[in-house]
PDB file of C-alpha atoms in Angstrom:
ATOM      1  CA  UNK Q   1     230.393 176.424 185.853  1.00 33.00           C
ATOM      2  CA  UNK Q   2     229.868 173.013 188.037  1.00 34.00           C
ATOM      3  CA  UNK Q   3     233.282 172.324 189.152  1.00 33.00           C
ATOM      4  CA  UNK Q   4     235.377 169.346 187.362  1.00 34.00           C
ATOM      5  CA  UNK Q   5     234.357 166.258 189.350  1.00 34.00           C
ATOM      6  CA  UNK Q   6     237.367 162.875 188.879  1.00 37.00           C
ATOM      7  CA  UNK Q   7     234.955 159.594 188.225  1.00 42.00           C
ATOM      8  CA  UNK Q   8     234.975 158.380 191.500  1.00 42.00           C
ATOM      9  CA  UNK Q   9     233.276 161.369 192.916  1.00 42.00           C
ATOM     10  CA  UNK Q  10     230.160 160.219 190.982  1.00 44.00           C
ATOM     11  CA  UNK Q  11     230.295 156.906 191.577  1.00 48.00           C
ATOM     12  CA  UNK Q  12     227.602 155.147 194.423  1.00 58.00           C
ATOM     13  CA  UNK Q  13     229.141 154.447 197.583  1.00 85.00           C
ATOM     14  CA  UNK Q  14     230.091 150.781 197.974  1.00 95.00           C
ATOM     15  CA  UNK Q  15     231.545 149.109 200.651  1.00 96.00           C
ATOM     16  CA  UNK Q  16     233.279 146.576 198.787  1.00 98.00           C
ATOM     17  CA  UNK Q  17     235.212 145.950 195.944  1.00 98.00           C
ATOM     18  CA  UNK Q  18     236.156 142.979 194.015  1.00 98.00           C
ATOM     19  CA  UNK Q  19     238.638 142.303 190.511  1.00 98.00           C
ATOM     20  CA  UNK Q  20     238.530 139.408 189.186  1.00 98.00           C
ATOM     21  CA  UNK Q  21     240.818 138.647 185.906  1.00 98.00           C
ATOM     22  CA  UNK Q  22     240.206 136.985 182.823  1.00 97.00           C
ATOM     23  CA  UNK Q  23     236.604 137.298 183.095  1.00 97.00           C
ATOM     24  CA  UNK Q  24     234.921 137.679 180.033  1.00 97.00           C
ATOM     25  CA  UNK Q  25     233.779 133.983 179.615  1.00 94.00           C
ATOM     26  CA  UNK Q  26     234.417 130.695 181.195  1.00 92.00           C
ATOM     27  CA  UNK Q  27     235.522 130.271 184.821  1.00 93.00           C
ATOM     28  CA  UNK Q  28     236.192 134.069 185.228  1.00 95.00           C
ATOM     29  CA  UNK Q  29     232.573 134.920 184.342  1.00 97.00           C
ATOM     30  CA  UNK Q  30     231.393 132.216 186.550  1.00 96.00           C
ATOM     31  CA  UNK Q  31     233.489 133.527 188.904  1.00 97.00           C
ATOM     32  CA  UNK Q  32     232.207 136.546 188.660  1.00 98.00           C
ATOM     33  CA  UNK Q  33     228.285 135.427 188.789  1.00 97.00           C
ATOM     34  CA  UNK Q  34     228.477 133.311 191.407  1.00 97.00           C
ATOM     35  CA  UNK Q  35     230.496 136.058 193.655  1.00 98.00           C
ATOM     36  CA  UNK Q  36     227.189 138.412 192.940  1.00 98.00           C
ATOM     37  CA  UNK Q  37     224.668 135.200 194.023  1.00 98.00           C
ATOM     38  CA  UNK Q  38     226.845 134.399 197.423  1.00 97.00           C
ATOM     39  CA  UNK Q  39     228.427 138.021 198.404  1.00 98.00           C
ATOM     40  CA  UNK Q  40     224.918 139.108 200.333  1.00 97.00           C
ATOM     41  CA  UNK Q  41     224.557 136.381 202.346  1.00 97.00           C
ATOM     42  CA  UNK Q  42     228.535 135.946 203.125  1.00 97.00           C
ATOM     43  CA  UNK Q  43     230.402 137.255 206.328  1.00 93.00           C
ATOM     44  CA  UNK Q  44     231.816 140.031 203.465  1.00 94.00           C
ATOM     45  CA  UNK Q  45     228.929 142.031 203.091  1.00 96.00           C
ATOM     46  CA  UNK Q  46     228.769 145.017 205.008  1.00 95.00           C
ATOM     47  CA  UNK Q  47     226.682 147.380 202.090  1.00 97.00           C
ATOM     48  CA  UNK Q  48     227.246 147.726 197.860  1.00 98.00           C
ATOM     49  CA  UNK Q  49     230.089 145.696 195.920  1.00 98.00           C
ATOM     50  CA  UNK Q  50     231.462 146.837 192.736  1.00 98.00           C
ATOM     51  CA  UNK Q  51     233.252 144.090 191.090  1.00 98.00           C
ATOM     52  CA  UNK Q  52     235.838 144.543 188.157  1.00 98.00           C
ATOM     53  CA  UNK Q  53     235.259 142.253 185.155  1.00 98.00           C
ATOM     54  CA  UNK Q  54     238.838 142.502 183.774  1.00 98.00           C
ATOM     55  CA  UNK Q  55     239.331 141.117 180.086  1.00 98.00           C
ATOM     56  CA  UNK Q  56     241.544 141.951 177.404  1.00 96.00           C
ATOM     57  CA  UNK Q  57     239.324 142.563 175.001  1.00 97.00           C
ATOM     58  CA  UNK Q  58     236.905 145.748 175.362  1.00 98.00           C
ATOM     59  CA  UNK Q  59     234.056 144.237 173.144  1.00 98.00           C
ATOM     60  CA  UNK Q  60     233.997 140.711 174.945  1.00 97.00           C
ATOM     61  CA  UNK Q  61     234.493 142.687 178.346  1.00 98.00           C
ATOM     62  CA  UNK Q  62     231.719 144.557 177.835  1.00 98.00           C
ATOM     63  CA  UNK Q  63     229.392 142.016 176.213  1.00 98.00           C
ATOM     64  CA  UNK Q  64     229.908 139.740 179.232  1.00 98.00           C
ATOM     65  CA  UNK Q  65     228.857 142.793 181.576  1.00 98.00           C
ATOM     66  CA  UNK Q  66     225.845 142.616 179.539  1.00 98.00           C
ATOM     67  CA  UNK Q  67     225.194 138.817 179.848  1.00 97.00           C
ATOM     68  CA  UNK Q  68     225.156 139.251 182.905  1.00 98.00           C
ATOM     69  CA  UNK Q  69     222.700 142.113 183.444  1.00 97.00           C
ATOM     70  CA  UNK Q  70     220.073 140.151 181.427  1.00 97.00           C
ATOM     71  CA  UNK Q  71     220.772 137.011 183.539  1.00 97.00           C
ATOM     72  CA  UNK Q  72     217.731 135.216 184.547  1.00 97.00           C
ATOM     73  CA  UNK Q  73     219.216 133.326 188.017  1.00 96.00           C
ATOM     74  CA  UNK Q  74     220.587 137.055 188.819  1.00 98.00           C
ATOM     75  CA  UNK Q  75     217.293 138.836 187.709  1.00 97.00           C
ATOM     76  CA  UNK Q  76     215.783 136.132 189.859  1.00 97.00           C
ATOM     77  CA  UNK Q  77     218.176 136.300 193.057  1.00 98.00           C
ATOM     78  CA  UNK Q  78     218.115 140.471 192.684  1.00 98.00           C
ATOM     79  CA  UNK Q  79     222.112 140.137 193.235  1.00 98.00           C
ATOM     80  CA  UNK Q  80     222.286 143.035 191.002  1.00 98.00           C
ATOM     81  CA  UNK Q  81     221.813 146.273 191.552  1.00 97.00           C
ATOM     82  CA  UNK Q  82     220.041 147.365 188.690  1.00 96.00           C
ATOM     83  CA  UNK Q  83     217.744 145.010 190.086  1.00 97.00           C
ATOM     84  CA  UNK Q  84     217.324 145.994 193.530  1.00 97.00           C
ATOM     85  CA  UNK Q  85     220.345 144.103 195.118  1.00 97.00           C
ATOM     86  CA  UNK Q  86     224.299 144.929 196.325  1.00 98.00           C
ATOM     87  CA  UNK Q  87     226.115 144.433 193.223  1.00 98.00           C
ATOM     88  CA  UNK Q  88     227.415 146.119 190.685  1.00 98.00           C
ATOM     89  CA  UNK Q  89     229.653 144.621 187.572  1.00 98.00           C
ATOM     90  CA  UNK Q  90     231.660 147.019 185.540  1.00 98.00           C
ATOM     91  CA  UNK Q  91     234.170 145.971 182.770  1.00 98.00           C
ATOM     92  CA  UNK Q  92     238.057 147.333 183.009  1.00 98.00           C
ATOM     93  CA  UNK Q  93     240.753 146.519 180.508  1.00 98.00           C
ATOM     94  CA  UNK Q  94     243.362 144.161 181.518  1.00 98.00           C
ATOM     95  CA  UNK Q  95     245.996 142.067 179.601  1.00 97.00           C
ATOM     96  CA  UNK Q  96     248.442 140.413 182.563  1.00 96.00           C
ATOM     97  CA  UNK Q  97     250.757 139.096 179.732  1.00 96.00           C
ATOM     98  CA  UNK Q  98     251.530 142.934 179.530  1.00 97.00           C
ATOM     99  CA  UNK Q  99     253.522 144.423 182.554  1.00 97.00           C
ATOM    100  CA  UNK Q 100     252.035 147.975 181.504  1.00 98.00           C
ATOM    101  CA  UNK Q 101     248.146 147.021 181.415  1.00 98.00           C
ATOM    102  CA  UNK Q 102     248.847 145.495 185.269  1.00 98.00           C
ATOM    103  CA  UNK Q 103     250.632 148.402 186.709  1.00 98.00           C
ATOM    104  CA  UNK Q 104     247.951 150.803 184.531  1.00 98.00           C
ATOM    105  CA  UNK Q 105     245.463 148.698 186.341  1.00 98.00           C
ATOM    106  CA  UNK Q 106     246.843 149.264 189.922  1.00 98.00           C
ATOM    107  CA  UNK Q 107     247.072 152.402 189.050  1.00 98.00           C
ATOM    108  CA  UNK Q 108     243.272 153.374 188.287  1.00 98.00           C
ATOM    109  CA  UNK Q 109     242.620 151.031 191.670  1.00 98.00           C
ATOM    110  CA  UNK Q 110     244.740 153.094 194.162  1.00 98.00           C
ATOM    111  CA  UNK Q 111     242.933 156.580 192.464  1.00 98.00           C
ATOM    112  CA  UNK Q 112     239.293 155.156 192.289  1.00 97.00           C
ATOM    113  CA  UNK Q 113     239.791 153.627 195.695  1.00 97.00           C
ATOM    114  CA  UNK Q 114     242.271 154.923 198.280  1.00 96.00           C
ATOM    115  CA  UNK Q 115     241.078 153.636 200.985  1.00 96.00           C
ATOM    116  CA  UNK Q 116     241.487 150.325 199.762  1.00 97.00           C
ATOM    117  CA  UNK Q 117     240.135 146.969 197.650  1.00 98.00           C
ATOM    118  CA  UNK Q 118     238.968 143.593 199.076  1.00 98.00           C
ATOM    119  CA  UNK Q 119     239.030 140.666 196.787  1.00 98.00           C
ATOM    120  CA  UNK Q 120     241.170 139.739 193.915  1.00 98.00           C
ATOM    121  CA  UNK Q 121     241.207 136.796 191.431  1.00 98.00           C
ATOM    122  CA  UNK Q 122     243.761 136.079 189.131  1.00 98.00           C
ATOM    123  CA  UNK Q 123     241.710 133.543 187.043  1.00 97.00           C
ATOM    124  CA  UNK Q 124     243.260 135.089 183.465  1.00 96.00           C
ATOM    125  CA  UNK Q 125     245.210 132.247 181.899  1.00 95.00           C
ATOM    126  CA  UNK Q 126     246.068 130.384 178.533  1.00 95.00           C
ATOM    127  CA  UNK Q 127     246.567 126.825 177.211  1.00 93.00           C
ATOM    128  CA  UNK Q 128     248.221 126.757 174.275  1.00 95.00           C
ATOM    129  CA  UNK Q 129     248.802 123.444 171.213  1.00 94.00           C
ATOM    130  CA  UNK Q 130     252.266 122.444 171.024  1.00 95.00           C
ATOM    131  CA  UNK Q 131     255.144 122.452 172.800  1.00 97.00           C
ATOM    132  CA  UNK Q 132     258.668 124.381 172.197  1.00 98.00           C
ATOM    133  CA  UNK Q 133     260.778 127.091 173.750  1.00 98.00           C
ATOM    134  CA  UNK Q 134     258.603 129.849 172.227  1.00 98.00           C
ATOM    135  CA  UNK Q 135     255.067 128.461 173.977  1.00 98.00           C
ATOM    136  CA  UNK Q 136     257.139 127.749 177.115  1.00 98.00           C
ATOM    137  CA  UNK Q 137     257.986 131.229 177.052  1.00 98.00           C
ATOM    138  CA  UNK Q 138     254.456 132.672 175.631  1.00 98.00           C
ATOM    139  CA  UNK Q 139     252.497 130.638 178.572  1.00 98.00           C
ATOM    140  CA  UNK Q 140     255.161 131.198 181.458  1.00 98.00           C
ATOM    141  CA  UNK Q 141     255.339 135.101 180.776  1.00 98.00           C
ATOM    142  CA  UNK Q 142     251.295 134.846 180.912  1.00 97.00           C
ATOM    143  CA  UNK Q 143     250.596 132.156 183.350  1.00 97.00           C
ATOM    144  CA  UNK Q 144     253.510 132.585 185.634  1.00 98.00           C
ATOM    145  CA  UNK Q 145     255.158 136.130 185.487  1.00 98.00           C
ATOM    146  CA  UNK Q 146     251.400 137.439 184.880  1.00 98.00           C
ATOM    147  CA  UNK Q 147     250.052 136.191 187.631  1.00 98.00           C
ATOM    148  CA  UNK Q 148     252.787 136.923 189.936  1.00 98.00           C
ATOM    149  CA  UNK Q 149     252.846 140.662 188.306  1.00 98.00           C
ATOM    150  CA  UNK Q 150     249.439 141.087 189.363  1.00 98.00           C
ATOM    151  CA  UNK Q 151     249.611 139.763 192.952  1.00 98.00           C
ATOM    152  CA  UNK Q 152     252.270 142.033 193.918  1.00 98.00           C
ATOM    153  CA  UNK Q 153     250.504 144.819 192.453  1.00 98.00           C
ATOM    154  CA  UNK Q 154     247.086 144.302 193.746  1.00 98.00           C
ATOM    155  CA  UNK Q 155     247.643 142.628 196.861  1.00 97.00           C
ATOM    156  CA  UNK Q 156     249.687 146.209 198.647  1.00 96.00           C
ATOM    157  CA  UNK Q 157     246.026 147.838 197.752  1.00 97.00           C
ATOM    158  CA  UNK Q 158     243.955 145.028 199.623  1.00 97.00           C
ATOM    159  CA  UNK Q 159     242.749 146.175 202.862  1.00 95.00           C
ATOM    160  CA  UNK Q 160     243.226 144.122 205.985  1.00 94.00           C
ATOM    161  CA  UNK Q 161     241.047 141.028 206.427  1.00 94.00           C
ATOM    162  CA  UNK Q 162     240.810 140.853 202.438  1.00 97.00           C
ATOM    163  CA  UNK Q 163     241.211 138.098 200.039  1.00 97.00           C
ATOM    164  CA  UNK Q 164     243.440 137.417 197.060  1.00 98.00           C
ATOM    165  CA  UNK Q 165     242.799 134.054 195.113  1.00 98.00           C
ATOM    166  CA  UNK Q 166     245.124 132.588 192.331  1.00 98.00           C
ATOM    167  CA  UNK Q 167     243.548 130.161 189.662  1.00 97.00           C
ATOM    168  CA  UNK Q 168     246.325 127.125 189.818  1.00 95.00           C
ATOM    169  CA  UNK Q 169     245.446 123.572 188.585  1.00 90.00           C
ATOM    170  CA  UNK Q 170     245.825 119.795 189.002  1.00 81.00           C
ATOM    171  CA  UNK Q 171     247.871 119.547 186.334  1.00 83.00           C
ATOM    172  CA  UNK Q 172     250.695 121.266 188.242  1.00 80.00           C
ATOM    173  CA  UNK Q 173     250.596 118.914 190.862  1.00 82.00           C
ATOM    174  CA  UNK Q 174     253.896 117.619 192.177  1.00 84.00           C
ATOM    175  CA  UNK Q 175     253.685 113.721 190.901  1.00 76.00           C
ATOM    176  CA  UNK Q 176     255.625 111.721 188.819  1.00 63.00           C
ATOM    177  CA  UNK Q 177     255.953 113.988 185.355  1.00 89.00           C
ATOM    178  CA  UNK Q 178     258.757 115.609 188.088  1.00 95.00           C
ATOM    179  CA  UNK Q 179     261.860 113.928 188.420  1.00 95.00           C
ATOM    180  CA  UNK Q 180     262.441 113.251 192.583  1.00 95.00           C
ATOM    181  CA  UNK Q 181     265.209 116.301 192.718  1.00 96.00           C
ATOM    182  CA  UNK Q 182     262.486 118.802 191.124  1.00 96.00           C
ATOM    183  CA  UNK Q 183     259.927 117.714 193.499  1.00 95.00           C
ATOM    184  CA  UNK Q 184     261.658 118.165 196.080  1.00 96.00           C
ATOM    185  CA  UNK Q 185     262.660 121.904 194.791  1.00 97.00           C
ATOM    186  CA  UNK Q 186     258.901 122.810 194.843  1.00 96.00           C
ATOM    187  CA  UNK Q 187     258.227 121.227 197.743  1.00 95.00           C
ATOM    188  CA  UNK Q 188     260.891 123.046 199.534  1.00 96.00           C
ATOM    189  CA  UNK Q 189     260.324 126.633 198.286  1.00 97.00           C
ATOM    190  CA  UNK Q 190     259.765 129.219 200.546  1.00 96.00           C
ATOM    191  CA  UNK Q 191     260.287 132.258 198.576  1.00 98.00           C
ATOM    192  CA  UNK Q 192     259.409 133.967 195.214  1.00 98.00           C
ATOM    193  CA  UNK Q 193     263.028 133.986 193.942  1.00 98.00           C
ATOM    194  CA  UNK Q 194     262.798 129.793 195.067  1.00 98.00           C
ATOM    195  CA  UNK Q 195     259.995 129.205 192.528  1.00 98.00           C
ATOM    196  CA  UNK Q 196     261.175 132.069 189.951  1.00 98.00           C
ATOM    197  CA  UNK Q 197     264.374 130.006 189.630  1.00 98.00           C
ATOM    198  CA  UNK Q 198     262.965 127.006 189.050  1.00 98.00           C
ATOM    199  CA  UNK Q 199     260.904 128.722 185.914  1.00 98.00           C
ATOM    200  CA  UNK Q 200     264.219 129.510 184.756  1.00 98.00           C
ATOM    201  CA  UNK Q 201     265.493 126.298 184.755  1.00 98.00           C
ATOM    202  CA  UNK Q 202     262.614 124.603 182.973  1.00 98.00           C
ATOM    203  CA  UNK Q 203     263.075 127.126 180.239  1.00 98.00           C
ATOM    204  CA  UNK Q 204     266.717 126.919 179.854  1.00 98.00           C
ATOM    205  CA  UNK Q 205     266.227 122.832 179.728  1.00 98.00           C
ATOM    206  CA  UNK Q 206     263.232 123.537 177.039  1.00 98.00           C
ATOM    207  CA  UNK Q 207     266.057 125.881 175.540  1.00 98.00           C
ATOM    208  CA  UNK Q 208     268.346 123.385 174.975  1.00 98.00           C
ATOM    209  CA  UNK Q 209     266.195 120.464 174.270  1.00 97.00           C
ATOM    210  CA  UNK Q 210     267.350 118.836 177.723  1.00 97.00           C
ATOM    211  CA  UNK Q 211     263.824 119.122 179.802  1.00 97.00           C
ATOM    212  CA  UNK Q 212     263.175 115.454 179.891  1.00 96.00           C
ATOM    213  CA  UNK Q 213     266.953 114.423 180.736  1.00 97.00           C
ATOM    214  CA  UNK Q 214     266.650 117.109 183.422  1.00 97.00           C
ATOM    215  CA  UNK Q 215     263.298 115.644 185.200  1.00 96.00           C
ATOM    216  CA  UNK Q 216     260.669 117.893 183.559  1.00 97.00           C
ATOM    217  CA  UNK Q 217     257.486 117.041 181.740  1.00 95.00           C
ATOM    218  CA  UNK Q 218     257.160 118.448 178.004  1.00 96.00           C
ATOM    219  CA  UNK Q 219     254.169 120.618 179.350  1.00 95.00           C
ATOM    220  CA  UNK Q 220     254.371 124.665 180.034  1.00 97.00           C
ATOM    221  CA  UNK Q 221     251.063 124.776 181.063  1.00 95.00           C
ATOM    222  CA  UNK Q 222     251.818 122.382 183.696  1.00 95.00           C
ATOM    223  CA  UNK Q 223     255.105 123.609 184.671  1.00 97.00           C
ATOM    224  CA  UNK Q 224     253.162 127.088 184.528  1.00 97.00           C
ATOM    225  CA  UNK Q 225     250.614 126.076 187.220  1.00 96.00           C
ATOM    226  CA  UNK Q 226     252.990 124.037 189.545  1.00 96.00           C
ATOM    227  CA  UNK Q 227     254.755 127.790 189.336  1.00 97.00           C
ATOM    228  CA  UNK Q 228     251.976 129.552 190.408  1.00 98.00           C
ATOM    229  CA  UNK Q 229     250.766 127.406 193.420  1.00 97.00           C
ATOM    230  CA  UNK Q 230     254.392 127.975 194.553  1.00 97.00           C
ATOM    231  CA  UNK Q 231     254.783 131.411 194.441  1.00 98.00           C
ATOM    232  CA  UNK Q 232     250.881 131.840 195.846  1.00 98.00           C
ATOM    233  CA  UNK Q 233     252.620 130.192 199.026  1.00 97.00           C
ATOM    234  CA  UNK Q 234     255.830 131.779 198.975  1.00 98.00           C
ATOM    235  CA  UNK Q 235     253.567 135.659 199.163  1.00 97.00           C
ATOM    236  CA  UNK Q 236     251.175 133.580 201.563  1.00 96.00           C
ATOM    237  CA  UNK Q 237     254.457 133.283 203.866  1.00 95.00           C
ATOM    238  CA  UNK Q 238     255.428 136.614 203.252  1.00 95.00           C
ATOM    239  CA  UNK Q 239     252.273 137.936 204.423  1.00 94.00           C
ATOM    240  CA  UNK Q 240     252.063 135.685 208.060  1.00 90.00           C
ATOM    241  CA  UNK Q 241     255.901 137.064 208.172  1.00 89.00           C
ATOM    242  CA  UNK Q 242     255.214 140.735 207.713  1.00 84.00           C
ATOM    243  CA  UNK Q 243     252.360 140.432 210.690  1.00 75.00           C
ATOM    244  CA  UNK Q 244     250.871 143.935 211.476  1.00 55.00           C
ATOM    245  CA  UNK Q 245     248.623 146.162 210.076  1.00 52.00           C
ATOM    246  CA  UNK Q 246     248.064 147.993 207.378  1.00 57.00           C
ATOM    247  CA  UNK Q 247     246.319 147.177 203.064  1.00 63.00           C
ATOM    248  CA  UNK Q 248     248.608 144.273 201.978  1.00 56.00           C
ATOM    249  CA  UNK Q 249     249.023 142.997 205.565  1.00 60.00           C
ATOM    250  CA  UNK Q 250     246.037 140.009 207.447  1.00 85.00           C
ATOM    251  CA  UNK Q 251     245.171 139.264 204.242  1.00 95.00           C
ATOM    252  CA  UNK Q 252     244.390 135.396 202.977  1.00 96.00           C
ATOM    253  CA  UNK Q 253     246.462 134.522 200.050  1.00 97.00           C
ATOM    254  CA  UNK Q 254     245.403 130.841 198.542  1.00 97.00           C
ATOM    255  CA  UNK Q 255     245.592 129.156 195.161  1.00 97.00           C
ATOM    256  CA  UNK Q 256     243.108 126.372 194.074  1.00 96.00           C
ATOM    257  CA  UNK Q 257     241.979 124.183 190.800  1.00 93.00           C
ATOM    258  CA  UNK Q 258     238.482 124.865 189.923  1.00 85.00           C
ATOM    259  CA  UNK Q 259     238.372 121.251 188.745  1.00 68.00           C
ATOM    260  CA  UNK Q 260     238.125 119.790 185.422  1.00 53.00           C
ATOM    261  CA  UNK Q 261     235.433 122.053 183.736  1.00 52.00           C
ATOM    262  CA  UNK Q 262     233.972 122.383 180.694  1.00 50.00           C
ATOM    263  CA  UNK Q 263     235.623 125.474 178.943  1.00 50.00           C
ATOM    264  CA  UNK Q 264     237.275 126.304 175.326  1.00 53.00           C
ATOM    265  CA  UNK Q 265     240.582 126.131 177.194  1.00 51.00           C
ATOM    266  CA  UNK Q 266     240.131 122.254 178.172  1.00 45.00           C
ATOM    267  CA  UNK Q 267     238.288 122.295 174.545  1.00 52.00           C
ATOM    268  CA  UNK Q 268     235.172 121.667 176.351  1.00 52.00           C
ATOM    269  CA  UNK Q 269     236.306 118.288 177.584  1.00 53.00           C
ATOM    270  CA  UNK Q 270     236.010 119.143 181.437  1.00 51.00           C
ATOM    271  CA  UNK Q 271     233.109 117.450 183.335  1.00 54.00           C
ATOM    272  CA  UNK Q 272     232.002 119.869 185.776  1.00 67.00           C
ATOM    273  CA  UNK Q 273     230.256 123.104 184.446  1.00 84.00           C
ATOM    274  CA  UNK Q 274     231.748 126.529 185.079  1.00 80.00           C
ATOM    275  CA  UNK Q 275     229.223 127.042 187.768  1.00 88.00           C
ATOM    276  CA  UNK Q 276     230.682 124.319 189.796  1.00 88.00           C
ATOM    277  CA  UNK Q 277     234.813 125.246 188.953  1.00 86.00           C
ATOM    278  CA  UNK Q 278     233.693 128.624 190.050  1.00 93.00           C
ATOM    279  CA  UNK Q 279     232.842 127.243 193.909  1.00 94.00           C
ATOM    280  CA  UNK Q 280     235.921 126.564 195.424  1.00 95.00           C
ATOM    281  CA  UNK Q 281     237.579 130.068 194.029  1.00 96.00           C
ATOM    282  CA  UNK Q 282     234.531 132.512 195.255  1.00 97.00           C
ATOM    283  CA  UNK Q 283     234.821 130.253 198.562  1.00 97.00           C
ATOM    284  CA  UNK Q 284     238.192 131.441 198.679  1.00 97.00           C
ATOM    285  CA  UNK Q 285     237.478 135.010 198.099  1.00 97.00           C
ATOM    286  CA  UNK Q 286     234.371 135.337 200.375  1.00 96.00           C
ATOM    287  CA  UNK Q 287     233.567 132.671 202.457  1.00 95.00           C
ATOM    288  CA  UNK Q 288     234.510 131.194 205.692  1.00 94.00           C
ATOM    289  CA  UNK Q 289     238.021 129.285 205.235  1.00 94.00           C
ATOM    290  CA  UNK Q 290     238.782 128.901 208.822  1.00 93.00           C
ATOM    291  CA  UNK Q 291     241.875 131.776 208.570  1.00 92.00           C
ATOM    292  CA  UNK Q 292     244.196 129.243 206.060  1.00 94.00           C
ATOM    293  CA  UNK Q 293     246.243 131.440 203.740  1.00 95.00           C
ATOM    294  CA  UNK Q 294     248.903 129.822 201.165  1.00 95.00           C
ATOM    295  CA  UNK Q 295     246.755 126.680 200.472  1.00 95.00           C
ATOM    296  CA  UNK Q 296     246.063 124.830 198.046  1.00 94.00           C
ATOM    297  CA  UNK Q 297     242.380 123.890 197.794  1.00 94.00           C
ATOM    298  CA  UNK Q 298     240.371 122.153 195.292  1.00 92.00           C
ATOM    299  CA  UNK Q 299     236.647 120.687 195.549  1.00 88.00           C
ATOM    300  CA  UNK Q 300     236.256 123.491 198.473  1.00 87.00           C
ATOM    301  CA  UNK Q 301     238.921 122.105 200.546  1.00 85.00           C
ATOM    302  CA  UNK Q 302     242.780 122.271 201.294  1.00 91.00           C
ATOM    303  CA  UNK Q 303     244.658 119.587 199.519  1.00 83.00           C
ATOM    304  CA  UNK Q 304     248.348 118.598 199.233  1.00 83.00           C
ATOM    305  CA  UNK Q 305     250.506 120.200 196.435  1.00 81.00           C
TER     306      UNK Q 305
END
């Protein structure tokens, strides 16, 4: 009898590997797409990438997988390798509103690959009508806690000299929907605990109907984003701190808007396509970015928060 062999003794070889979240349509499928056109003629590619479509939904996951295996500008390009070229797109379950489904996630990472990952991008997000404590909660525990979940689980198995990429917005900037004091809180954050508190505090003033006496917007998806573009810096700094060697360590942490694009979440209102939103984030993830970690970038270059 052939002896038992675990799944990622049969797999191909490949040099690289990529996850990107929230990628069954939209931005993350763009994202996705456009990493396959640009990865073989980027600085990254030293042989065959695998990248993870993550999505919450097995059926959509794997339907996109399929879109884009029957993809005329890939067909065309050869990006996959089904057709000849480096990549390779496989679908993996992946809910980051659920604490489980990201550590089960790490989990399968650190077995399939122990000697390490290369690029992540949280892109998975949501936008919800209305406004009250329960979709302040709903959107922060996704948007927020979600996305911070999954950076410090994924970015300990990213190898030196890789990339992690979080999918902020405009909308979070810090203008005037911000009273001066709460400004100045984001501004001034340096750690995760700085911005965590200050997600607290919005909800308690959504909690008790205070948020606009107390400087913030009526908006959780905006208070959401301005969350994540100041924790992205606060694990940025903790990176340059922690110096050295070793998978976590020399590796670029950035947030950045993709723009205004035309998606279900902006209810297909945006003006650029999802082509163009996807730029700037598979920039970030595999292209040359002069060394800048904990930025914010949109339009393919650094901007102020």
């Amino acid at each position: 009898m052939a002896p038992h062999l675990r799944s990622h003794d049969t797999m191909p070889p490949f040099s690289r590997i990529a996850a990107v979240t929230g990628a069954n349509k939209g931005i993350g499928l763009a994202i996705v797409r456009n990493l396959a056109l640009q990865y073989p003629s980027s600085a990254f590619n030293n042989g065959p990438l695998l990248i993870y479509l993550c999505a919450r939904d097995k059926k959509r996951g794997e339907d996109a997988v399929q879109a884009l295996e029957g993809d005329a500008q890939l067909k065309k390009a050869k990006a996959l390798a089904r057709d000849g070229g480096l990549t390779t797109v496989r679908y993996h379950g992946l809910d980051i509103s659920r604490t489980k489904s990201i550590v089960d996630f790490a989990g399968f990472l650190e077995k399939e690959h122990p000697e390490g990952i290369d690029m992540v991008v949280n892109n998975a997000g949501i936008a919800m009508d209305g406004f009250d404590i329960n979709v302040v909660k709903e959107t922060l525990q996704c948007n927020y806690y979600g996305t911070l979940t999954a950076t410090r689980s994924l970015l300990p198995l990213i190898r030196p000299g890789g990339r992690l990429v979080n999918l902020s917005s405009m909308v979070g900037h810090l203008n005037s929907k911000y009273s001066a004091a709460i400004r100045t809180a984001f501004a001034d954050s340096r750690t995760v605990d700085d911005v965590t508190a200050l997600m607290e505090a919005f909800t308690a003033a959504v909690a008790e109907g205070k948020e606009k006496e107390l400087g913030w917007p009526s908006a959780a998806y905006a208070v959401s984003k301005s969350g994540v573009t100041g924790m992205t810096r606060a694990v940025a700094l903790e990176v340059q701190q922690a110096g050295g060697t070793g998978k976590g360590t020399s590796v670029l942490v950035n947030s950045c808007c993709p723009g205004y694009v035309d998606t279900d979440m902006t209810k297909h209102n945006g003006s650029k396509t999802v082509d163009e939103g996807a730029q700037t984030p598979v920039l970030l993830v595999c292209g040359d970015v002069g060394g800048r970690g904990g930025e914010f970038w949109q339009h393919e270059s650094v901007i102020e928060w």
